[in-house]
């Protein structure tokens, strides 16, 4: 009987040890799963952050190209304005010379009439060039926006 009690005690100890090992394995598995989940979340977070940084860089580059296009347009528009002012000053100087050599009031009226008509034509031409330039640059900026990749 003493042998039976020893075997029963040893069996109970073995079962207890087995249960403790199982509990430790389950705990280790749960810890491993939680750590894996945390690593997955951290990895996803890093991936999202990296993607946001990349997209921000792409957006910045696109905005830089559009700004360069618009700056180029502004320079071209300024050059057109300077050219218009130069021609306008030249026409005014020519008109003043013609007025100085006018021989009659009718000559003065004819000179002024031509001057006004020429100025209006030049102004309309200038306006057309400026509008085309503006439309071309807006189209170019839009195309850069559409082709942002």
N, C-alpha and C. Protein backbone atom coordinates (compact mmCIF):
# COMPACT_ATOMS: atom_id res chain seq x y z
N UNK A 1 0.80 -1.18 0.00
CA UNK A 1 0.00 0.00 0.00
C UNK A 1 0.84 1.25 0.00
N UNK A 2 1.95 1.13 0.67
CA UNK A 2 2.82 2.28 0.67
C UNK A 2 3.30 2.55 -0.72
N UNK A 3 3.46 1.46 -1.49
CA UNK A 3 3.88 1.62 -2.87
C UNK A 3 2.81 2.33 -3.68
N UNK A 4 1.56 1.98 -3.40
CA UNK A 4 0.45 2.62 -4.12
C UNK A 4 0.42 4.12 -3.83
N UNK A 5 0.64 4.45 -2.58
CA UNK A 5 0.61 5.85 -2.22
C UNK A 5 1.75 6.59 -2.88
N UNK A 6 2.89 5.97 -3.01
CA UNK A 6 4.04 6.59 -3.65
C UNK A 6 3.79 6.80 -5.12
N UNK A 7 3.16 5.79 -5.76
CA UNK A 7 2.85 5.91 -7.19
C UNK A 7 1.79 6.97 -7.42
N UNK A 8 0.82 7.01 -6.55
CA UNK A 8 -0.25 7.99 -6.68
C UNK A 8 0.32 9.39 -6.48
N UNK A 9 1.19 9.55 -5.52
CA UNK A 9 1.82 10.85 -5.28
C UNK A 9 2.70 11.27 -6.43
N UNK A 10 3.45 10.28 -6.99
CA UNK A 10 4.31 10.59 -8.12
C UNK A 10 3.48 10.96 -9.34
N UNK A 11 2.37 10.23 -9.51
CA UNK A 11 1.49 10.53 -10.64
C UNK A 11 0.88 11.92 -10.49
N UNK A 12 0.48 12.25 -9.29
CA UNK A 12 -0.11 13.57 -9.05
C UNK A 12 0.93 14.66 -9.27
N UNK A 13 2.14 14.40 -8.84
CA UNK A 13 3.22 15.37 -9.05
C UNK A 13 3.50 15.52 -10.53
N UNK A 14 3.48 14.39 -11.27
CA UNK A 14 3.71 14.43 -12.72
C UNK A 14 2.62 15.21 -13.43
N UNK A 15 1.38 14.97 -12.97
CA UNK A 15 0.25 15.72 -13.58
C UNK A 15 0.37 17.20 -13.24
N UNK A 16 0.73 17.50 -12.03
CA UNK A 16 0.90 18.90 -11.63
C UNK A 16 2.00 19.57 -12.43
N UNK A 17 3.10 18.84 -12.62
CA UNK A 17 4.20 19.38 -13.40
C UNK A 17 3.77 19.59 -14.85
N UNK A 18 3.02 18.61 -15.36
CA UNK A 18 2.52 18.71 -16.74
C UNK A 18 1.60 19.91 -16.89
N UNK A 19 0.71 20.09 -15.92
CA UNK A 19 -0.22 21.23 -15.96
C UNK A 19 0.55 22.55 -15.87
N UNK A 20 1.56 22.56 -15.03
CA UNK A 20 2.37 23.79 -14.91
C UNK A 20 3.10 24.08 -16.21
N UNK A 21 3.64 23.02 -16.84
CA UNK A 21 4.32 23.22 -18.12
C UNK A 21 3.34 23.71 -19.18
N UNK A 22 2.13 23.12 -19.19
CA UNK A 22 1.11 23.57 -20.16
C UNK A 22 0.73 25.03 -19.91
N UNK A 23 0.57 25.38 -18.65
CA UNK A 23 0.22 26.76 -18.32
C UNK A 23 1.34 27.71 -18.74
N UNK A 24 2.58 27.29 -18.52
CA UNK A 24 3.71 28.13 -18.94
C UNK A 24 3.76 28.25 -20.45
N UNK A 25 3.52 27.14 -21.17
CA UNK A 25 3.50 27.20 -22.64
C UNK A 25 2.40 28.13 -23.13
N UNK A 26 1.21 28.00 -22.55
CA UNK A 26 0.10 28.88 -22.95
C UNK A 26 0.44 30.35 -22.69
N UNK A 27 1.01 30.61 -21.54
CA UNK A 27 1.40 31.98 -21.21
C UNK A 27 2.45 32.50 -22.19
N UNK A 28 3.44 31.63 -22.50
CA UNK A 28 4.49 32.03 -23.45
C UNK A 28 3.89 32.25 -24.83
N UNK A 29 2.95 31.38 -25.23
CA UNK A 29 2.29 31.56 -26.55
C UNK A 29 1.50 32.86 -26.59
N UNK A 30 0.77 33.14 -25.51
CA UNK A 30 0.00 34.38 -25.47
C UNK A 30 0.93 35.60 -25.52
N UNK A 31 2.01 35.54 -24.78
CA UNK A 31 2.98 36.64 -24.78
C UNK A 31 3.59 36.81 -26.17
N UNK A 32 3.95 35.68 -26.81
CA UNK A 32 4.51 35.72 -28.15
C UNK A 32 3.51 36.33 -29.14
N UNK A 33 2.24 35.92 -29.03
CA UNK A 33 1.20 36.47 -29.91
C UNK A 33 1.01 37.96 -29.70
N UNK A 34 0.99 38.38 -28.42
CA UNK A 34 0.83 39.81 -28.12
C UNK A 34 2.02 40.61 -28.64
N UNK A 35 3.20 40.07 -28.44
CA UNK A 35 4.40 40.77 -28.94
C UNK A 35 4.37 40.84 -30.47
N UNK A 36 3.95 39.74 -31.09
CA UNK A 36 3.83 39.73 -32.55
C UNK A 36 2.82 40.76 -33.03
N UNK A 37 1.68 40.85 -32.33
CA UNK A 37 0.66 41.84 -32.69
C UNK A 37 1.20 43.25 -32.52
N UNK A 38 1.93 43.47 -31.43
CA UNK A 38 2.51 44.79 -31.22
C UNK A 38 3.53 45.11 -32.30
N UNK A 39 4.30 44.13 -32.70
CA UNK A 39 5.29 44.34 -33.76
C UNK A 39 4.58 44.62 -35.08
N UNK A 40 3.47 43.90 -35.33
CA UNK A 40 2.71 44.15 -36.56
C UNK A 40 2.16 45.57 -36.58
N UNK A 41 1.61 46.01 -35.44
CA UNK A 41 1.07 47.38 -35.35
C UNK A 41 2.19 48.39 -35.56
N UNK A 42 3.33 48.15 -34.91
CA UNK A 42 4.47 49.08 -35.06
C UNK A 42 4.95 49.09 -36.51
N UNK A 43 5.00 47.91 -37.12
CA UNK A 43 5.41 47.83 -38.52
C UNK A 43 4.44 48.56 -39.43
N UNK A 44 3.14 48.38 -39.18
CA UNK A 44 2.13 49.07 -40.00
C UNK A 44 2.24 50.57 -39.80
N UNK A 45 2.45 50.99 -38.55
CA UNK A 45 2.58 52.41 -38.26
C UNK A 45 3.80 53.00 -38.97
N UNK A 46 4.90 52.28 -38.94
CA UNK A 46 6.11 52.75 -39.63
C UNK A 46 5.87 52.81 -41.13
N UNK A 47 5.17 51.82 -41.65
CA UNK A 47 4.88 51.79 -43.09
C UNK A 47 3.99 52.96 -43.49
N UNK A 48 2.96 53.24 -42.66
CA UNK A 48 2.07 54.37 -42.94
C UNK A 48 2.85 55.67 -42.86
N UNK A 49 3.71 55.80 -41.85
CA UNK A 49 4.52 57.02 -41.72
C UNK A 49 5.43 57.20 -42.92
N UNK A 50 6.05 56.10 -43.35
CA UNK A 50 6.95 56.17 -44.50
C UNK A 50 6.17 56.57 -45.76
N UNK A 51 4.97 56.01 -45.92
CA UNK A 51 4.15 56.35 -47.09
C UNK A 51 3.72 57.81 -47.05
N UNK A 52 3.37 58.30 -45.86
CA UNK A 52 2.99 59.71 -45.73
C UNK A 52 4.16 60.63 -46.08
N UNK A 53 5.35 60.26 -45.63
CA UNK A 53 6.54 61.07 -45.93
C UNK A 53 6.79 61.07 -47.43
N UNK A 54 6.65 59.90 -48.06
CA UNK A 54 6.89 59.80 -49.50
C UNK A 54 5.86 60.64 -50.27
N UNK A 55 4.60 60.53 -49.88
CA UNK A 55 3.56 61.32 -50.57
C UNK A 55 3.76 62.80 -50.36
N UNK A 56 4.15 63.19 -49.16
CA UNK A 56 4.41 64.61 -48.89
C UNK A 56 5.54 65.12 -49.78
N UNK A 57 6.57 64.29 -49.93
CA UNK A 57 7.68 64.67 -50.81
C UNK A 57 7.23 64.81 -52.25
N UNK A 58 6.38 63.89 -52.69
CA UNK A 58 5.86 63.97 -54.07
C UNK A 58 5.00 65.21 -54.23
N UNK A 59 4.15 65.51 -53.24
CA UNK A 59 3.31 66.70 -53.32
C UNK A 59 4.15 67.97 -53.33
N UNK A 60 5.20 68.00 -52.51
CA UNK A 60 6.08 69.16 -52.49
C UNK A 60 6.75 69.35 -53.85
N UNK A 61 7.23 68.26 -54.43
CA UNK A 61 7.89 68.33 -55.74
C UNK A 61 6.92 68.84 -56.81
N UNK A 62 5.68 68.34 -56.76
CA UNK A 62 4.67 68.77 -57.72
C UNK A 62 4.39 70.27 -57.56
N UNK A 63 4.22 70.72 -56.32
CA UNK A 63 3.94 72.13 -56.07
C UNK A 63 5.13 73.00 -56.51
N UNK A 64 6.33 72.48 -56.34
CA UNK A 64 7.52 73.21 -56.78
C UNK A 64 7.51 73.38 -58.29
N UNK A 65 7.17 72.30 -59.02
CA UNK A 65 7.13 72.39 -60.48
C UNK A 65 6.04 73.35 -60.95
N UNK A 66 4.89 73.32 -60.28
CA UNK A 66 3.80 74.24 -60.64
C UNK A 66 4.22 75.68 -60.36
N UNK A 67 4.87 75.90 -59.22
CA UNK A 67 5.34 77.26 -58.89
C UNK A 67 6.36 77.74 -59.91
N UNK A 68 7.24 76.84 -60.36
CA UNK A 68 8.21 77.22 -61.39
C UNK A 68 7.51 77.61 -62.68
N UNK A 69 6.46 76.86 -63.04
CA UNK A 69 5.69 77.17 -64.24
C UNK A 69 5.03 78.54 -64.10
N UNK A 70 4.42 78.80 -62.94
CA UNK A 70 3.74 80.07 -62.74
C UNK A 70 4.75 81.23 -62.69
N UNK A 71 5.90 81.00 -62.11
CA UNK A 71 6.95 82.03 -62.08
C UNK A 71 7.42 82.36 -63.49
N UNK A 72 7.58 81.33 -64.29
CA UNK A 72 7.96 81.53 -65.68
C UNK A 72 6.90 82.35 -66.41
N UNK A 73 5.63 82.05 -66.12
CA UNK A 73 4.53 82.81 -66.72
C UNK A 73 4.55 84.27 -66.28
N UNK A 74 4.84 84.50 -65.02
CA UNK A 74 4.89 85.88 -64.52
C UNK A 74 6.03 86.65 -65.17
N UNK A 75 7.18 85.96 -65.36
CA UNK A 75 8.31 86.62 -66.05
C UNK A 75 7.93 86.97 -67.48
N UNK A 76 7.28 86.03 -68.15
CA UNK A 76 6.87 86.28 -69.54
C UNK A 76 5.86 87.42 -69.61
N UNK A 77 4.94 87.45 -68.66
CA UNK A 77 3.94 88.52 -68.63
C UNK A 77 4.61 89.87 -68.38
N UNK A 78 5.60 89.89 -67.48
CA UNK A 78 6.33 91.14 -67.20
C UNK A 78 7.08 91.60 -68.45
N UNK A 79 7.66 90.66 -69.19
CA UNK A 79 8.36 91.01 -70.43
C UNK A 79 7.38 91.59 -71.45
N UNK A 80 6.19 91.00 -71.54
CA UNK A 80 5.15 91.52 -72.45
C UNK A 80 4.74 92.93 -72.05
N UNK A 81 4.58 93.16 -70.75
CA UNK A 81 4.20 94.50 -70.26
C UNK A 81 5.29 95.53 -70.58
N UNK A 82 6.53 95.14 -70.38
CA UNK A 82 7.64 96.05 -70.67
C UNK A 82 7.68 96.38 -72.16
N UNK A 83 7.46 95.36 -73.00
CA UNK A 83 7.45 95.58 -74.45
C UNK A 83 6.30 96.50 -74.86
N UNK A 84 5.14 96.30 -74.26
CA UNK A 84 3.98 97.15 -74.56
C UNK A 84 4.28 98.60 -74.16
N UNK A 85 4.86 98.78 -72.96
CA UNK A 85 5.18 100.14 -72.49
C UNK A 85 6.19 100.80 -73.42
N UNK A 86 7.17 100.04 -73.88
CA UNK A 86 8.19 100.57 -74.79
C UNK A 86 7.56 101.04 -76.11
N UNK A 87 6.69 100.17 -76.68
CA UNK A 87 6.02 100.56 -77.93
C UNK A 87 5.08 101.74 -77.72
N UNK A 88 4.42 101.77 -76.59
CA UNK A 88 3.50 102.87 -76.30
C UNK A 88 4.26 104.20 -76.20
N UNK A 89 5.39 104.18 -75.54
CA UNK A 89 6.21 105.40 -75.41
C UNK A 89 6.72 105.84 -76.79
N UNK A 90 7.11 104.88 -77.61
CA UNK A 90 7.60 105.21 -78.95
C UNK A 90 6.49 105.83 -79.80
N UNK A 91 5.29 105.23 -79.72
CA UNK A 91 4.16 105.79 -80.49
C UNK A 91 3.80 107.19 -80.02
N UNK A 92 3.86 107.40 -78.71
CA UNK A 92 3.54 108.72 -78.19
C UNK A 92 4.58 109.75 -78.65
N UNK A 93 5.83 109.37 -78.66
CA UNK A 93 6.88 110.27 -79.12
C UNK A 93 6.68 110.62 -80.60
N UNK A 94 6.35 109.60 -81.39
CA UNK A 94 6.09 109.84 -82.82
C UNK A 94 4.90 110.77 -83.02
N UNK A 95 3.86 110.56 -82.22
CA UNK A 95 2.67 111.41 -82.33
C UNK A 95 3.02 112.86 -81.99
N UNK A 96 3.84 113.05 -80.96
CA UNK A 96 4.21 114.42 -80.57
C UNK A 96 4.99 115.11 -81.69
N UNK A 97 5.88 114.35 -82.36
CA UNK A 97 6.62 114.92 -83.49
C UNK A 97 5.67 115.28 -84.62
N UNK A 98 4.71 114.40 -84.89
CA UNK A 98 3.75 114.67 -85.97
C UNK A 98 2.88 115.88 -85.62
N UNK A 99 2.47 115.97 -84.36
CA UNK A 99 1.65 117.12 -83.95
C UNK A 99 2.44 118.43 -84.08
N UNK A 100 3.71 118.35 -83.78
CA UNK A 100 4.55 119.55 -83.89
C UNK A 100 4.68 120.02 -85.33
N UNK A 101 4.59 119.09 -86.27
CA UNK A 101 4.72 119.48 -87.68
C UNK A 101 3.36 119.61 -88.38
N UNK A 102 2.26 119.51 -87.62
CA UNK A 102 0.92 119.63 -88.22
C UNK A 102 0.73 121.05 -88.73
N UNK A 103 0.04 121.15 -89.89
CA UNK A 103 -0.13 122.46 -90.53
C UNK A 103 -1.53 123.03 -90.35
N UNK A 104 -2.46 122.17 -89.91
CA UNK A 104 -3.83 122.67 -89.77
C UNK A 104 -4.52 121.91 -88.64
N UNK A 105 -5.62 122.44 -88.18
CA UNK A 105 -6.39 121.73 -87.15
C UNK A 105 -6.85 120.34 -87.63
N UNK A 106 -7.16 120.21 -88.92
CA UNK A 106 -7.54 118.90 -89.46
C UNK A 106 -6.39 117.90 -89.37
N UNK A 107 -5.17 118.38 -89.62
CA UNK A 107 -4.00 117.51 -89.48
C UNK A 107 -3.86 117.02 -88.02
N UNK A 108 -4.08 117.94 -87.10
CA UNK A 108 -4.00 117.58 -85.67
C UNK A 108 -5.04 116.51 -85.34
N UNK A 109 -6.27 116.69 -85.81
CA UNK A 109 -7.33 115.72 -85.55
C UNK A 109 -7.02 114.36 -86.20
N UNK A 110 -6.50 114.39 -87.41
CA UNK A 110 -6.14 113.13 -88.09
C UNK A 110 -5.03 112.39 -87.32
N UNK A 111 -4.04 113.15 -86.89
CA UNK A 111 -2.92 112.54 -86.13
C UNK A 111 -3.45 111.93 -84.83
N UNK A 112 -4.28 112.66 -84.11
CA UNK A 112 -4.83 112.14 -82.85
C UNK A 112 -5.72 110.91 -83.10
N UNK A 113 -6.50 110.96 -84.16
CA UNK A 113 -7.38 109.85 -84.51
C UNK A 113 -6.56 108.58 -84.80
N UNK A 114 -5.50 108.73 -85.62
CA UNK A 114 -4.63 107.58 -85.92
C UNK A 114 -3.96 107.06 -84.66
N UNK A 115 -3.51 108.01 -83.83
CA UNK A 115 -2.84 107.63 -82.58
C UNK A 115 -3.79 106.81 -81.69
N UNK A 116 -5.01 107.27 -81.52
CA UNK A 116 -5.99 106.55 -80.70
C UNK A 116 -6.30 105.18 -81.28
N UNK A 117 -6.49 105.10 -82.60
CA UNK A 117 -6.78 103.81 -83.24
C UNK A 117 -5.59 102.85 -83.09
N UNK A 118 -4.38 103.35 -83.34
CA UNK A 118 -3.19 102.51 -83.19
C UNK A 118 -3.02 102.04 -81.75
N UNK A 119 -3.27 102.93 -80.80
CA UNK A 119 -3.18 102.56 -79.38
C UNK A 119 -4.20 101.48 -79.01
N UNK A 120 -5.41 101.63 -79.51
CA UNK A 120 -6.45 100.65 -79.22
C UNK A 120 -6.09 99.29 -79.82
N UNK A 121 -5.62 99.31 -81.07
CA UNK A 121 -5.20 98.03 -81.69
C UNK A 121 -4.07 97.39 -80.91
N UNK A 122 -3.09 98.19 -80.53
CA UNK A 122 -1.95 97.67 -79.77
C UNK A 122 -2.39 97.14 -78.41
N UNK A 123 -3.30 97.86 -77.76
CA UNK A 123 -3.81 97.42 -76.46
C UNK A 123 -4.55 96.08 -76.59
N UNK A 124 -5.37 95.94 -77.62
CA UNK A 124 -6.09 94.69 -77.84
C UNK A 124 -5.13 93.54 -78.17
N UNK A 125 -4.12 93.83 -78.96
CA UNK A 125 -3.12 92.82 -79.29
C UNK A 125 -2.35 92.40 -78.04
N UNK A 126 -1.97 93.37 -77.24
CA UNK A 126 -1.27 93.09 -75.99
C UNK A 126 -2.15 92.24 -75.06
N UNK A 127 -3.40 92.61 -74.95
CA UNK A 127 -4.34 91.87 -74.11
C UNK A 127 -4.49 90.42 -74.59
N UNK A 128 -4.53 90.25 -75.90
CA UNK A 128 -4.64 88.91 -76.49
C UNK A 128 -3.38 88.07 -76.17
N UNK A 129 -2.21 88.68 -76.35
CA UNK A 129 -0.96 87.96 -76.06
C UNK A 129 -0.89 87.56 -74.59
N UNK A 130 -1.27 88.48 -73.72
CA UNK A 130 -1.23 88.22 -72.29
C UNK A 130 -2.23 87.12 -71.91
N UNK A 131 -3.41 87.16 -72.51
CA UNK A 131 -4.41 86.12 -72.24
C UNK A 131 -3.94 84.75 -72.71
N UNK A 132 -3.36 84.71 -73.89
CA UNK A 132 -2.83 83.42 -74.40
C UNK A 132 -1.71 82.90 -73.50
N UNK A 133 -0.83 83.79 -73.12
CA UNK A 133 0.27 83.41 -72.24
C UNK A 133 -0.28 82.85 -70.92
N UNK A 134 -1.24 83.54 -70.36
CA UNK A 134 -1.84 83.10 -69.11
C UNK A 134 -2.52 81.74 -69.27
N UNK A 135 -3.27 81.56 -70.36
CA UNK A 135 -3.94 80.29 -70.62
C UNK A 135 -2.92 79.16 -70.83
N UNK A 136 -1.85 79.45 -71.57
CA UNK A 136 -0.82 78.43 -71.80
C UNK A 136 -0.16 77.99 -70.50
N UNK A 137 0.17 78.95 -69.66
CA UNK A 137 0.82 78.62 -68.39
C UNK A 137 -0.13 77.88 -67.46
N UNK A 138 -1.41 78.28 -67.46
CA UNK A 138 -2.40 77.57 -66.63
C UNK A 138 -2.56 76.13 -67.12
N UNK A 139 -2.56 75.94 -68.45
CA UNK A 139 -2.67 74.59 -69.01
C UNK A 139 -1.44 73.76 -68.64
N UNK A 140 -0.27 74.38 -68.74
CA UNK A 140 0.97 73.67 -68.41
C UNK A 140 0.97 73.26 -66.93
N UNK A 141 0.53 74.15 -66.05
CA UNK A 141 0.47 73.83 -64.62
C UNK A 141 -0.54 72.72 -64.36
N UNK A 142 -1.66 72.79 -65.05
CA UNK A 142 -2.69 71.75 -64.91
C UNK A 142 -2.17 70.39 -65.38
N UNK A 143 -1.43 70.38 -66.48
CA UNK A 143 -0.87 69.13 -66.98
C UNK A 143 0.15 68.56 -66.00
N UNK A 144 0.92 69.44 -65.36
CA UNK A 144 1.89 68.97 -64.37
C UNK A 144 1.15 68.38 -63.17
N UNK A 145 0.00 68.97 -62.84
CA UNK A 145 -0.80 68.45 -61.74
C UNK A 145 -1.39 67.08 -62.10
N UNK A 146 -1.85 66.95 -63.35
CA UNK A 146 -2.43 65.69 -63.79
C UNK A 146 -1.37 64.60 -63.89
N UNK A 147 -0.14 64.97 -64.26
CA UNK A 147 0.96 64.01 -64.43
C UNK A 147 1.87 64.02 -63.21
N UNK A 148 1.30 64.12 -62.03
CA UNK A 148 2.10 64.31 -60.81
C UNK A 148 3.04 63.17 -60.49
N UNK A 149 2.92 62.04 -61.12
CA UNK A 149 3.81 60.93 -60.79
C UNK A 149 5.06 61.10 -61.49
